[in-house]
Structures are given as structure tokens and as C-alpha cells.
Coordinates of C-alpha atoms in Angstrom, one line a residue:
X16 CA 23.7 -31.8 -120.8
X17 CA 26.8 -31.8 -119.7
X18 CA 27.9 -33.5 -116.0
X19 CA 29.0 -30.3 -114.8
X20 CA 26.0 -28.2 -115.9
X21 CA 23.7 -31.0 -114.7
X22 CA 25.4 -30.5 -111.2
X23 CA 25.1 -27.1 -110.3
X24 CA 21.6 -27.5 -111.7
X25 CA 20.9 -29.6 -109.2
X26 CA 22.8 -27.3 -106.5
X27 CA 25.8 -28.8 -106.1
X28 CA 28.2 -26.5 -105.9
X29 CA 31.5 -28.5 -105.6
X30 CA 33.3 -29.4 -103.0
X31 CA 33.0 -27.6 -99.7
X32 CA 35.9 -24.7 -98.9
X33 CA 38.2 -25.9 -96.0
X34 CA 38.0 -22.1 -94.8
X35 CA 33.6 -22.5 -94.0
X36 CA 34.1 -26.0 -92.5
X37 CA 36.0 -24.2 -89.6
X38 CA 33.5 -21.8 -88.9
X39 CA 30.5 -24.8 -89.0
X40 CA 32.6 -26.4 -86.1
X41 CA 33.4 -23.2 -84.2
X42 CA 29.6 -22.8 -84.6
X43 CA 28.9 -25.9 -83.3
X44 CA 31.2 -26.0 -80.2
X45 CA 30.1 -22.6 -79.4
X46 CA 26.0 -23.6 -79.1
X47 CA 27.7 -26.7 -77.1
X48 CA 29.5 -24.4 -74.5
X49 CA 26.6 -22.1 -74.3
X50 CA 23.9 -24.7 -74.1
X51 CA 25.9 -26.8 -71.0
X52 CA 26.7 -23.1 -69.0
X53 CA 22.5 -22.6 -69.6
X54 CA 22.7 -25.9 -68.0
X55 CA 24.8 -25.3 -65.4
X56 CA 23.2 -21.7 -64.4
X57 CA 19.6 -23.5 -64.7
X58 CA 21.1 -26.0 -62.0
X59 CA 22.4 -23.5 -59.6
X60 CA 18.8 -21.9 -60.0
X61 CA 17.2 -25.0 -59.1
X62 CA 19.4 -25.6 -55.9
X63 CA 19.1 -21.8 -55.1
X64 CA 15.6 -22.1 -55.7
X65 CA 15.3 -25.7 -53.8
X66 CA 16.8 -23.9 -50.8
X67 CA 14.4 -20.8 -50.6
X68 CA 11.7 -23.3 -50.5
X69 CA 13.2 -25.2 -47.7
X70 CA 13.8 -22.3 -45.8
X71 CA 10.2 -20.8 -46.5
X72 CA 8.9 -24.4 -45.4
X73 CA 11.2 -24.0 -42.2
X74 CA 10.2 -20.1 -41.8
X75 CA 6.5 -21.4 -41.8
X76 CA 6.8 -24.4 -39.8
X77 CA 8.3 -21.9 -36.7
X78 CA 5.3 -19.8 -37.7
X79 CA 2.7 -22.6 -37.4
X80 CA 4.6 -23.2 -34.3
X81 CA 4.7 -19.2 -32.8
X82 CA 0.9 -19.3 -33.8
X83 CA 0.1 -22.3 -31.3
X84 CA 2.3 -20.9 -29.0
X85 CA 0.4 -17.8 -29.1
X86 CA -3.3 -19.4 -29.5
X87 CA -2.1 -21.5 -25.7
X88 CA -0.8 -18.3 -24.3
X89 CA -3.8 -16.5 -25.6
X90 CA -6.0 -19.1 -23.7
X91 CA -3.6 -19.4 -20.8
X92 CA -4.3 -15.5 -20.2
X93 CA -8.1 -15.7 -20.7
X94 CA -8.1 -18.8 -18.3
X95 CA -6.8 -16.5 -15.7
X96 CA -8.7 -13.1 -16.3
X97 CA -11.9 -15.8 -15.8
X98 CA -10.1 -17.6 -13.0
X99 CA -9.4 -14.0 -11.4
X100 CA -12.4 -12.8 -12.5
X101 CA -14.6 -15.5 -10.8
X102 CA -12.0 -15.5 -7.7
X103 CA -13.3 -11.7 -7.3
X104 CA -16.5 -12.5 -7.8
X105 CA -16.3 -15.4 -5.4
X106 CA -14.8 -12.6 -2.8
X107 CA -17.4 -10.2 -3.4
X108 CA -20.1 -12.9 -3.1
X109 CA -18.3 -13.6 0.3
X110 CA -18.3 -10.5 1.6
X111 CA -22.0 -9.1 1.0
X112 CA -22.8 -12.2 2.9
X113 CA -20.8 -11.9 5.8
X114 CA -22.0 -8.1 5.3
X115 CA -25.7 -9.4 5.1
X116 CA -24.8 -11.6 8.3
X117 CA -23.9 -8.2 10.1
X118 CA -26.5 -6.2 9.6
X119 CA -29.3 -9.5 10.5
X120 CA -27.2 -9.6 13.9
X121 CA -27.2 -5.9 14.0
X122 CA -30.8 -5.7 13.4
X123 CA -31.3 -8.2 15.8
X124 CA -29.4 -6.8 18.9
X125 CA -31.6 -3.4 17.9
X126 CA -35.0 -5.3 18.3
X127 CA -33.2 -6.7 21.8
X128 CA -32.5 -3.5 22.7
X129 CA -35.6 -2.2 21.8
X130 CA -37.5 -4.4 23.7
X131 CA -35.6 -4.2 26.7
X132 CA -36.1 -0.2 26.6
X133 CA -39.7 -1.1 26.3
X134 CA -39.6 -3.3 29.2
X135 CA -37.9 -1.0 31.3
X136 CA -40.1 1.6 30.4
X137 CA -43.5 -0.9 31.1
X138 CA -40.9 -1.4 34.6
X139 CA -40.8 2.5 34.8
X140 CA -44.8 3.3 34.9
X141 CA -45.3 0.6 37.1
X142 CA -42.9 2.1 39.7
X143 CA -44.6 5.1 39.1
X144 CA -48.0 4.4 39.7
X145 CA -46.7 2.6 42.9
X146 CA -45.4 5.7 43.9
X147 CA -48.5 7.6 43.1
X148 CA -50.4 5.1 45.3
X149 CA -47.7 5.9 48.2
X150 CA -47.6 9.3 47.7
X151 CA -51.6 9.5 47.9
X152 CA -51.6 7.4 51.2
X153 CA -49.2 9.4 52.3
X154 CA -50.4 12.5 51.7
X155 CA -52.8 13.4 54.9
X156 CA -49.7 12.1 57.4
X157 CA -47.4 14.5 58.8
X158 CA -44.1 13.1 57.5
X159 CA -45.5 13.5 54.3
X160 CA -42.2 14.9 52.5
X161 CA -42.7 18.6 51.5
X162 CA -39.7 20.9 49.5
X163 CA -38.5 24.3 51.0
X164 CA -41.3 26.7 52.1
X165 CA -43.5 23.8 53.0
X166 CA -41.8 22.5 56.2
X167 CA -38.8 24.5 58.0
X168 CA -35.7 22.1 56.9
X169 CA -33.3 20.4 59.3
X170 CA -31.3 22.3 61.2
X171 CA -27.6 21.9 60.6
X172 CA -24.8 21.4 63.2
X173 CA -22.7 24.6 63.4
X174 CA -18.9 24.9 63.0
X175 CA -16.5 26.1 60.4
X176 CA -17.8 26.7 56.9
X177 CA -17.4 23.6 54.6
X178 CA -15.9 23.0 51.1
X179 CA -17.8 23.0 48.0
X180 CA -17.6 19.1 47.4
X181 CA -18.5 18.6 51.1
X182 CA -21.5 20.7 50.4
X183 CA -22.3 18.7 47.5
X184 CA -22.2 15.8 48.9
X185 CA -24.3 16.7 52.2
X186 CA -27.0 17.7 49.2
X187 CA -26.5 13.9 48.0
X188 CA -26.6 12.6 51.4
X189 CA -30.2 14.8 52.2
X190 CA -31.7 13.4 48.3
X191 CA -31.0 9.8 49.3
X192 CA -32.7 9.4 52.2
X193 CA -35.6 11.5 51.0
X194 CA -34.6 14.4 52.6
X195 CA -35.9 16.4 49.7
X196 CA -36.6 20.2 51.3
X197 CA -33.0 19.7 53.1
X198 CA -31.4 18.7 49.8
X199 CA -32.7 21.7 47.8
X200 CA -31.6 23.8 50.3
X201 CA -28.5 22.2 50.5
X202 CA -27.9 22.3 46.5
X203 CA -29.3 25.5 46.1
X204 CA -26.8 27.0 49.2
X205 CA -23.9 25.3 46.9
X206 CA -25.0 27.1 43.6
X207 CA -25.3 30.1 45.8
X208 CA -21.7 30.2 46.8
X209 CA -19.7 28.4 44.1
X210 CA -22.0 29.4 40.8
X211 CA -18.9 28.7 38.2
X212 CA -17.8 25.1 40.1
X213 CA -18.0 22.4 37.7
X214 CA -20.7 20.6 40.1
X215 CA -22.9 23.6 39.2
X216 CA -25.0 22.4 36.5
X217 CA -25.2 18.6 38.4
X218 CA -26.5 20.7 41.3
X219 CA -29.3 22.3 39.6
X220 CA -30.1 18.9 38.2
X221 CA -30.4 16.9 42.0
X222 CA -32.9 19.8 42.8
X223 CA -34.9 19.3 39.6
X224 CA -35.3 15.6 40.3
X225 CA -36.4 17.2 44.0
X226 CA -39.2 18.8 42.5
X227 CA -39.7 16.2 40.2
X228 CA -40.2 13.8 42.9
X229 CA -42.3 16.2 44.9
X230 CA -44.5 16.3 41.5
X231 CA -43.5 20.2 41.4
X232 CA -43.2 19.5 37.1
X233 CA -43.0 23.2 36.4
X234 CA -40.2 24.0 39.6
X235 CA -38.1 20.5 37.9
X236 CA -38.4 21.5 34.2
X237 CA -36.8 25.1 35.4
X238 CA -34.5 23.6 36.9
X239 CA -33.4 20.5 34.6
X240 CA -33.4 23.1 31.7
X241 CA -30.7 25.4 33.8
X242 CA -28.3 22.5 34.2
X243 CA -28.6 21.8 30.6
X244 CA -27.8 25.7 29.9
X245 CA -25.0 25.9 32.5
X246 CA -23.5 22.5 30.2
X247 CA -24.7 21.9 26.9
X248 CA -22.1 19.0 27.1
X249 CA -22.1 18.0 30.7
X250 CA -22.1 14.5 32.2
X251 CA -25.6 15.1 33.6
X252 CA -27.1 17.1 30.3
X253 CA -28.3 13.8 28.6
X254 CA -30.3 12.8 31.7
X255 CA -31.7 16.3 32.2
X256 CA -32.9 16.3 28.6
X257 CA -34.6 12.9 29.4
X258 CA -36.4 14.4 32.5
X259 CA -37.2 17.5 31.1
X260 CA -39.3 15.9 28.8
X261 CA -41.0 13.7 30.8
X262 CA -41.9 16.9 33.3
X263 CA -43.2 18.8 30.0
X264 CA -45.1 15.5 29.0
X265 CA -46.7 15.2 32.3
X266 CA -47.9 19.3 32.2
X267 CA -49.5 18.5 28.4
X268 CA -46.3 20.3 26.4
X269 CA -46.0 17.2 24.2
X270 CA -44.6 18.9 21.2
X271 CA -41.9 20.6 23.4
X272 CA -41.2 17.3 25.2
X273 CA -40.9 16.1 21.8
X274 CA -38.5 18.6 20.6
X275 CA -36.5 18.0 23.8
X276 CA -36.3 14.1 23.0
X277 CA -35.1 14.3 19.5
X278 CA -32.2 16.7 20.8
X279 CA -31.5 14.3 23.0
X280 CA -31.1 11.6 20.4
X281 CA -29.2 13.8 17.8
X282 CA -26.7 15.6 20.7
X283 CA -26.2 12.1 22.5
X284 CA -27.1 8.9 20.7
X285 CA -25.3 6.3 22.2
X286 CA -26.6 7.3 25.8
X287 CA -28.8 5.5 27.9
X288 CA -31.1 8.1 28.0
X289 CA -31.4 8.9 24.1
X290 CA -32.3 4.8 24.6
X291 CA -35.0 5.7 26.9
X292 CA -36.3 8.3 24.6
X293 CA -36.6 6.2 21.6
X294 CA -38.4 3.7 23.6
X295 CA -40.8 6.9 25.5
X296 CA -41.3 8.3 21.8
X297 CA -42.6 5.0 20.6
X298 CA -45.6 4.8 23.1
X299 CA -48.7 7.1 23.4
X300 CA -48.8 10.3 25.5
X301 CA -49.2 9.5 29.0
X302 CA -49.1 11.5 32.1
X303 CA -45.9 10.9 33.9
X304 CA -45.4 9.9 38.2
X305 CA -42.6 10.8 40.1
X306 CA -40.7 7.6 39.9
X307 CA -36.7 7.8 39.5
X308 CA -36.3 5.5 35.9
X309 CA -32.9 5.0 36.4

């Protein structure tokens, strides 16, 4: 076999072509370039990726941090609302007892008062069996004091007529020194000639406590309930309610006294009298003397 034959045999096919050498090296130079831009753009990813993960570790560091921030303010709120919360509390607490404090020294002024009206009252019924003992000693003498029809009444001086307060007051003057007849007369002479003066209904309430005193209990209830219908609202109507009552008590009309009293107490609750009444309603049923109780 020839050296020839035996070559391309073997795959030799002679020596290269200058023309496919070129194209080998272009080849090669070309994966080269390629290869260190891959590089290059793998680098800027890395950098551009480096950075994103810095900035996502910074992003959730400041969120870590917003978090505490939130978790203290969030505590720092709830620590108030409680704070306020117990401060109201604390406030309420304070004032139900000063409230509680009250109403003990209310309660306790009440029972005071109560038991004064009760000791005035006890005072009361002791006058007035005192002055049924007087009145019985009294009774067979001749200044035994009698009301109009019973005894002719003082005679008066004579001289120009007087004024309506004058007349009033010589009415007054005849009650206080026990000048009973002479002051109904007197009283009675007033309503006679000045019916609409605002004295009126006082009037008819000095001649009730005339016949009250004279133990007359039907003549003093007419005439206590007459001042209470000439003023419903008058200075003397709480009094007059208080002695009509008693003078219906004393002729047996309990449940009309009764009535009387708790109008009293309803129309006029901070008066004296509506006092006397609570403290009169609280005891048993007792026949009443003629004893003044103020």
C-alpha cells in the first residue's frame, strides 16, 4: 500500500487549508468575547443583586424598628386607657362615698329632727293636760273666760272709726291677754267690714284658735278651714291645716284629720307644721287639749 493510500486511510487528509484555520480562530475569539461579556453581565447581576439584598435587609431592619415602635406606642396607649380607666374609677369610687357620707349625715339630721318633733310633741300634750287641769279648776269661777254669747264683751272707748290694721291688731291685743270673746268680736267685726283685705284669711284663723282654746273644736275647725279657703297659699294656711286636724282628731274624725295632715305635708313640706304632722301622724290617736303648740 502505498504512503498516500495508507494516509487518507487513516484520515489524514493533508495539510489543513489556510482559508478554515481563519474561521477556527474567529471561532475561538468569538466564544472568548462572548464568554467574558456573560461574565461581565453575570457581575453586574451579582452587584445589582448584592444591593437589592442590602436594601431589603435595610427596608426590614426600619421595619423591625417601626414594629417596636408600634408594640411601645401600642402599650403606651393601653397604659393610659388603664391609667384613665382606673383614675375614673378611682373618681367614681370617691364620689359614691362622699355621696354615701351625705345621705348617713342626712339620715342622721332626719332622726334629729324627728326626735325633736317628737319631743316637742311629748312637750305639747304636757302643756295641754296642764291646761286641761287649769281650765277644770277654773271652770266654776267667774273669770272663767267664755267666747261671744257667753259673757257681754268689753266695751270699747268711742271715737272715730279705725283702720283695718288697727282693727287687726286690737283683735291681737284682745287674743294675747286671753281676752278671747273680745278678740272674736274684734276679728269677726274686721272680716265684717274688710272681707277681701289680705288679713282676712289670718283673721278667721286668730278666731279658730279662740274657739280652739275655749275647746269649741267644731266653732275652730269652721273657722280654720275658712282661712284655708279664703288662701290655699296663705302665710297662715300651713298652720291652719295643722290645727284643723288636731280639732277633727279631738271630735273622733281621724280619717279626715288624716287627710288634712298629708295635705299638709304634700302642699307644704318644708314647714314647721308639715314637721309637726309627721311627728302627730307617728303617734296613736289621742284626744287633743287646748294648748297653743307653737
Amino acid at each position: 500500500m502505498s504512503r498516500g493510500k495508507a494516509r487518507r486511510r487513516l484520515g489524514f487528509r493533508g495539510p489543513a487549508r489556510p482559508g478554515g484555520s481563519l474561521l477556527a480562530l474567529g471561532l475561538a475569539i468569538g466564544l472568548a468575547g462572548c464568554a467574558g461579556a456573560l461574565h461581565d453581565e453575570v457581575a453586574r447581576q451579582d452587584a445589582t443583586l448584592s444591593d437589592l439584598r442590602r436594601s431589603v435587609d435595610g427596608l426590614g431592619t426600619e421595619v423591625r424598628g417601626l414594629q417596636g415602635d408600634i408594640v411601645g406606642l401600642r402599650s403606651a396607649v393601653e397604659g393610659g386607657l388603664g391609667q384613665a380607666k382606673r383614675a375614673r374609677e378611682a373618681e367614681g369610687t370617691r364620689i359614691e362615698a362622699e355621696q354615701e357620707a351625705l345621705a348617713a349625715r342626712l339620715a342622721t339630721v332626719e332622726r334629729r329632727v324627728e326626735e325633736m318633733a317628737d319631743a316637742v310633741t311629748g312637750v305639747e300634750v304636757a302643756l295641754a293636760a296642764l291646761a286641761e287641769q287649769f281650765a277644770r279648776l277654773e271652770a266654776g269661777s267667774a273669770s272663767a273666760v267664755t267666747l261671744p254669747g257667753s259673757r257681754p264683751p268689753r266695751p270699747r272707748q268711742g271715737g272715730p272709726p279705725i283702720s283695718a290694721e288697727e282693727l287687726f291688731d286690737r283683735g291681737m291685743e284682745s287674743f294675747r291677754a286671753g281676752e278671747l270673746g273680745q278678740s272674736v268680736l274684734d276679728f269677726e267685726e274686721f272680716s265684717d267690714k274688710h272681707p277681701g283685705h289680705p288679713l282676712a284669711a289670718s283673721a278667721q284663723f286668730w278666731i279658730g284658735e279662740a274657739y280652739f282654746r275655749s275647746r269649741d273644736f267644731e266653732q275652730a275647725a269652721s273657722k280654720y278651714q275658712k282661712a284655708i279657703d279664703l288662701a290655699a297659699t296663705g302665710e297662715r294656711t300651713p298652720d291652719a291645716l295643722l290645727r284643723l286636724g288636731l280639732a277633727l282628731r279631738t271630735l273622733r274624725r281621724e280619717d279626715r284629720a288624716r287627710d288634712v295632715w298629708a295635705r299638709l305635708i304634700r302642699e307644704f313640706p318644708d314647714s314647721e307644721a308639715a314637721l309637726r304632722a309627721r311627728a302627730v301622724l307617728r303617734q296613736p290617736s289621742r284626744a287633743v287639749n287646748p294648748a297653743d303648740p307653737r
